[in-house]
Each structure stands twice: as C-alpha cells, then as structure tokens.
Tab-separated table of C-alpha atoms in Angstrom:
chain	number	residue	atom	x	y	z
U	1	GLU	CA	133.865	83.789	100.714
U	2	THR	CA	129.748	82.367	101.267
U	3	VAL	CA	129.669	81.224	104.727
U	4	LEU	CA	126.742	78.409	105.340
U	5	THR	CA	124.849	79.405	108.508
U	6	GLN	CA	122.126	75.981	109.469
U	7	SER	CA	119.310	76.627	111.937
U	8	PRO	CA	117.978	75.434	114.552
U	9	GLY	CA	120.828	74.061	116.017
U	10	THR	CA	119.238	71.059	117.527
U	11	LEU	CA	115.558	69.646	116.560
U	12	SER	CA	114.020	67.351	118.794
U	13	LEU	CA	111.075	65.720	117.205
U	14	SER	CA	108.796	62.544	117.111
U	15	PRO	CA	108.850	59.421	114.422
U	16	GLY	CA	106.730	60.483	111.448
U	17	GLU	CA	106.981	63.969	112.047
U	18	ARG	CA	108.423	66.630	109.445
U	19	ALA	CA	111.885	68.087	109.838
U	20	THR	CA	112.914	71.065	108.077
U	21	LEU	CA	116.509	71.764	108.575
U	22	SER	CA	117.394	75.399	107.079
U	23	CYS	CA	121.232	76.529	105.184
U	24	ARG	CA	121.515	80.304	104.728
U	25	ALA	CA	124.071	81.171	102.664
U	26	SER	CA	125.976	84.729	103.366
U	27	GLY	CA	126.076	84.913	98.920
U	28	SER	CA	123.754	84.248	96.222
U	29	LEU	CA	124.898	80.309	95.398
U	30	ARG	CA	125.347	79.044	91.798
U	31	SER	CA	122.490	76.546	91.005
U	32	GLY	CA	123.591	73.095	91.324
U	33	LEU	CA	126.088	74.303	94.070
U	34	LEU	CA	124.898	72.579	97.616
U	35	ALA	CA	124.758	69.521	99.047
U	36	TRP	CA	123.621	68.505	102.092
U	37	TYR	CA	125.595	65.176	104.933
U	38	GLN	CA	124.118	63.119	107.252
U	39	GLN	CA	126.454	61.924	110.114
U	40	LYS	CA	126.456	59.387	112.775
U	41	PRO	CA	128.618	58.485	115.597
U	42	GLY	CA	131.335	57.689	115.100
U	43	GLN	CA	131.278	57.536	111.344
U	44	ALA	CA	131.924	59.220	107.761
U	45	PRO	CA	129.206	61.834	106.857
U	46	ARG	CA	127.102	60.837	104.049
U	47	LEU	CA	125.793	62.158	101.021
U	48	LEU	CA	122.281	62.540	101.232
U	49	ILE	CA	121.650	65.269	98.570
U	50	TYR	CA	123.809	67.006	95.796
U	51	GLY	CA	123.130	69.251	93.152
U	52	THR	CA	120.576	70.757	96.005
U	53	SER	CA	117.832	69.313	94.854
U	54	SER	CA	118.907	65.632	93.785
U	55	ARG	CA	119.381	62.528	96.533
U	56	ALA	CA	122.485	60.428	96.216
U	57	THR	CA	122.170	56.678	95.275
U	58	GLY	CA	120.449	55.116	98.024
U	59	ILE	CA	118.564	57.610	99.541
U	60	PRO	CA	115.376	57.353	100.827
U	61	ASP	CA	112.779	59.447	99.053
U	62	ARG	CA	111.571	61.025	102.208
U	63	PHE	CA	114.635	62.612	102.188
U	64	SER	CA	114.621	66.162	100.182
U	65	GLY	CA	116.008	69.010	99.104
U	66	SER	CA	115.395	72.694	97.838
U	67	GLY	CA	116.051	75.920	97.523
U	68	SER	CA	118.372	78.888	95.107
U	69	GLY	CA	120.838	81.934	95.725
U	70	THR	CA	120.910	82.361	99.274
U	71	GLU	CA	118.194	79.789	101.114
U	72	PHE	CA	118.489	76.078	101.383
U	73	THR	CA	116.300	73.395	102.733
U	74	LEU	CA	116.541	69.801	103.535
U	75	THR	CA	113.604	68.182	104.344
U	76	ILE	CA	112.932	65.150	106.228
U	77	SER	CA	109.172	64.528	105.513
U	78	ARG	CA	108.352	61.509	107.988
U	79	LEU	CA	111.192	60.752	110.652
U	80	GLU	CA	112.465	56.915	111.811
U	81	PRO	CA	114.334	56.842	114.208
U	82	GLU	CA	117.895	55.848	112.392
U	83	ASP	CA	117.056	58.934	110.913
U	84	SER	CA	118.994	60.460	113.938
U	85	ALA	CA	122.152	62.390	113.655
U	86	VAL	CA	123.695	65.397	112.686
U	87	TYR	CA	123.123	67.179	109.360
U	88	TYR	CA	125.331	69.238	107.233
U	89	CYS	CA	125.288	71.910	104.140
U	90	HIS	CA	128.048	71.889	101.854
U	91	ARG	CA	128.671	74.121	99.368
U	92	ASP	CA	131.286	74.388	96.227
U	93	GLY	CA	132.946	77.442	95.609
U	94	VAL	CA	135.518	78.735	92.465
U	95	SER	CA	138.004	78.334	94.460
U	96	THR	CA	136.863	77.003	97.993
U	97	ARG	CA	134.231	74.892	99.966
U	98	ALA	CA	132.617	75.135	103.511
U	99	PHE	CA	130.201	73.269	105.618
U	100	GLY	CA	127.847	74.311	107.551
U	101	GLN	CA	127.744	74.195	111.391
U	102	GLY	CA	125.739	71.408	111.513
U	103	THR	CA	121.957	70.370	113.023
U	104	LYS	CA	121.635	67.744	114.825
U	105	VAL	CA	118.184	66.235	114.976
U	106	GLU	CA	117.045	64.167	117.884
U	107	ILE	CA	114.568	61.693	117.752
U	108	LYS	CA	111.950	61.590	121.186
T	1	GLU	CA	132.773	51.022	93.339
T	2	VAL	CA	135.456	53.280	94.582
T	3	GLN	CA	136.412	52.684	98.076
T	4	LEU	CA	139.007	55.344	99.347
T	5	LEU	CA	141.202	54.581	102.838
T	6	GLU	CA	142.730	57.382	104.608
T	7	SER	CA	146.546	56.255	106.607
T	8	GLY	CA	148.958	58.261	108.308
T	9	GLY	CA	147.397	59.854	110.947
T	10	THR	CA	149.618	59.570	114.406
T	11	VAL	CA	150.384	61.641	117.258
T	12	VAL	CA	152.983	64.557	116.711
T	13	GLN	CA	154.567	67.516	118.445
T	14	PRO	CA	153.474	70.952	118.161
T	15	GLY	CA	156.080	72.344	114.926
T	16	GLY	CA	156.381	68.609	113.556
T	17	SER	CA	154.821	66.948	109.863
T	18	LEU	CA	153.418	64.810	108.817
T	19	ARG	CA	152.027	63.839	105.268
T	20	LEU	CA	148.393	61.574	104.997
T	21	SER	CA	147.517	59.270	102.391
T	22	CYS	CA	143.900	58.655	101.066
T	23	ALA	CA	144.192	55.296	98.426
T	24	ALA	CA	141.346	54.548	96.080
T	25	SER	CA	140.362	51.162	94.715
T	26	GLY	CA	138.094	50.246	91.963
T	27	SER	CA	139.058	53.515	90.231
T	28	THR	CA	141.167	56.553	90.209
T	29	PHE	CA	141.672	59.711	90.858
T	30	SER	CA	141.509	60.718	87.267
T	31	ARG	CA	138.440	61.607	86.949
T	32	PHE	CA	137.088	63.312	90.040
T	33	ASP	CA	138.016	66.369	92.589
T	34	THR	CA	139.243	65.203	95.277
T	35	THR	CA	138.951	66.665	98.976
T	36	TRP	CA	140.112	66.428	102.347
T	37	VAL	CA	137.464	67.293	105.303
T	38	ARG	CA	138.329	67.201	109.307
T	39	GLN	CA	136.916	67.057	111.835
T	40	SER	CA	137.955	68.269	115.547
T	41	PRO	CA	137.160	66.366	118.442
T	42	GLY	CA	133.162	66.956	119.649
T	43	LYS	CA	133.232	69.743	115.786
T	44	GLY	CA	131.832	70.120	112.858
T	45	LEU	CA	133.156	69.378	109.500
T	46	GLU	CA	135.607	71.694	107.768
T	47	TRP	CA	136.541	72.171	104.272
T	48	VAL	CA	140.489	71.358	104.383
T	49	SER	CA	142.211	70.966	100.320
T	50	THR	CA	140.909	70.189	96.893
T	51	ILE	CA	142.645	69.095	94.250
T	52	LYS	CA	141.161	69.349	90.600
T	53	ALA	CA	140.780	66.075	88.497
T	54	ASP	CA	143.080	67.483	86.412
T	55	GLY	CA	145.973	66.958	89.631
T	56	THR	CA	147.658	70.410	89.380
T	57	THR	CA	144.922	72.429	90.382
T	58	THR	CA	144.469	73.062	94.174
T	59	TYR	CA	142.853	74.854	96.845
T	60	TYR	CA	143.449	75.431	100.737
T	61	SER	CA	141.157	76.825	103.429
T	62	ASP	CA	142.790	80.407	105.229
T	63	SER	CA	143.761	78.248	108.014
T	64	VAL	CA	146.278	75.911	106.124
T	65	LYS	CA	147.711	77.792	103.691
T	66	GLY	CA	150.974	77.730	102.971
T	67	ARG	CA	151.597	74.825	105.775
T	68	CYS	CA	149.782	72.059	103.877
T	69	THR	CA	150.463	70.913	100.522
T	70	ILE	CA	147.761	67.820	98.201
T	71	SER	CA	148.847	66.341	95.603
T	72	ARG	CA	148.940	63.319	93.551
T	73	ASP	CA	150.822	60.280	92.733
T	74	ARG	CA	151.457	59.446	88.766
T	75	SER	CA	148.814	56.478	89.136
T	76	GLN	CA	146.715	58.688	90.126
T	77	THR	CA	145.584	55.910	93.179
T	78	THR	CA	146.555	58.294	95.834
T	79	ILE	CA	146.172	61.771	96.986
T	80	PHE	CA	148.318	62.989	99.673
T	81	LEU	CA	148.401	66.198	102.246
T	82	GLN	CA	151.501	67.059	103.256
T	83	MET	CA	151.515	69.067	106.725
T	84	ILE	CA	153.718	71.241	108.429
T	85	SER	CA	154.381	73.669	111.281
T	86	LEU	CA	151.558	71.726	112.744
T	87	ARG	CA	149.629	72.640	115.751
T	88	VAL	CA	147.126	72.099	118.533
T	89	ASP	CA	143.926	72.809	116.642
T	90	ASP	CA	145.208	70.650	113.722
T	91	THR	CA	143.763	67.738	116.175
T	92	ALA	CA	141.325	65.924	113.881
T	93	THR	CA	140.179	63.632	112.404
T	94	TYR	CA	140.749	64.018	108.623
T	95	TYR	CA	138.654	61.956	106.097
T	96	CYS	CA	139.593	62.442	102.044
T	97	ALA	CA	136.079	61.981	99.767
T	98	LYS	CA	135.585	62.456	95.871
T	99	ASP	CA	133.011	64.357	94.198
T	100	PHE	CA	130.171	62.334	92.182
T	101	ASN	CA	130.451	64.562	89.722
T	102	ALA	CA	131.954	67.621	87.885
T	103	ILE	CA	129.071	69.739	88.300
T	104	ASP	CA	127.083	69.535	91.140
T	105	ALA	CA	128.485	69.680	94.832
T	106	GLY	CA	128.005	66.407	96.594
T	107	MET	CA	130.947	64.138	98.009
T	108	ASP	CA	129.597	60.787	97.286
T	109	VAL	CA	132.128	58.706	98.970
T	110	TRP	CA	134.392	59.363	101.979
T	111	GLY	CA	137.330	57.371	103.891
T	112	GLN	CA	136.460	55.964	107.362
T	113	GLY	CA	139.379	58.848	107.870
T	114	THR	CA	142.944	58.661	109.884
T	115	THR	CA	143.341	60.945	113.007
T	116	VAL	CA	145.673	63.597	113.681
T	117	THR	CA	146.697	64.309	117.411
T	118	VAL	CA	149.226	67.186	118.009
T	119	SER	CA	150.257	67.362	121.418
T	120	SER	CA	153.249	68.222	123.273
C-alpha cells in the first residue's frame, strides 16, 4: 500500500509569497493518480487539483500541481489571506486510496 | 450540478452499529465512483471505503474492513455505509464524495459531513 508523506507540517508565509507543498509517495504512482484538496476549519474539503496537474472548476490559476513517480508538488504562486487552510494530497490506487497527513498554511 | 447530503450520524455505544446515508441530488451515482472519508476531531482525512460506478465493486481501508459495508440503492441516488462493532476510534465526521471522472484522482463534490460519536 502506497503511503503519502507531506512536508512541511506547517508553512507560515506572508501574502504575495510563494508556497511550495510537497507530497512524497512510498511507491511510484501512475500518471494522473494524485489530487490536492484545501480544507478550512468547519468545512468539507475542496478539490483543487485532479490528475496531478489539472485545476478543478473555479480554482484560481495561482494554484498549480506538478510531479510524477513519487514526488509531487502543490504550488501557490502568490498567497492570498484566504489561502490559509490545511492542504491534503490524495492518491487513487487499484483497490485502496489514501491521504497525506496534511500541510497547514498560515498567512502572517 | 450534483449535491451530496449525508445523514445518520449519532451517538452510539462501543460495539454498536449504525448506517450512514449519502443522498445525491441532481444526478445519480451510476456514473461515478463514490467514497466515504472520515476525519476524527482535530485530525486529518482518512479514506474509509469506495464503491465503484458499477455498484458492485467495493473497497475498504484496513481500519474498517470486516466491520463496514458500502452499498448503493437500486435507484442509484443513495450510498450507504453500514457500520458494526463500532469502536471509540471510529468517532469522526464522515463525508461522502464523488469522483470527478473515471480516470484521474480527484473527488469534486463533497457532502457537508455527518458526525458519529462512539462513547459509553
């Protein structure tokens, strides 16, 4: 079973800065089997990126996903105050799915 | 546009059982894989179970295997999660979510969640 490990645990940045969130898989993932979600307190998760690098409907273009194999990245190019949230990576598999443990993004 | 609404969460004693429901409006589940995800208080997201669009193929996490059954009603508008032998560590908000498409990872529609508390 492929485990996802996210880093860092917490990222504290100022508005306008670039945020780079990492998700490492314990085994190689087939192309397209990685997604990213944003979750704010008291809310359900929201899909940001599907298929490793495609933005979901309505997601601003400051969010981008990239990667392959075992290394994946979510980049927020210019942080806005409303980007304060926990971000999770997620993988599909043949018979299981899994989430990373999350990265908390704080806006100074 | 599809909307999902979970229900059935309640307070239950350890060893008890309950059934969660996820009702879809605006579409049916026949085209999408649908998944239950849970989140314990203050913790991260945990995949629980998935039912494929065919309505018969099901998958479970090791933490619930043998204690949970995911199913879909014949109208294909409601997904259920039957849970038995509940444990304190099953306490969580349970979300249902549908896949965006049949190829890529990504669940684009989520319900608001229903809360299960397992406590004596």
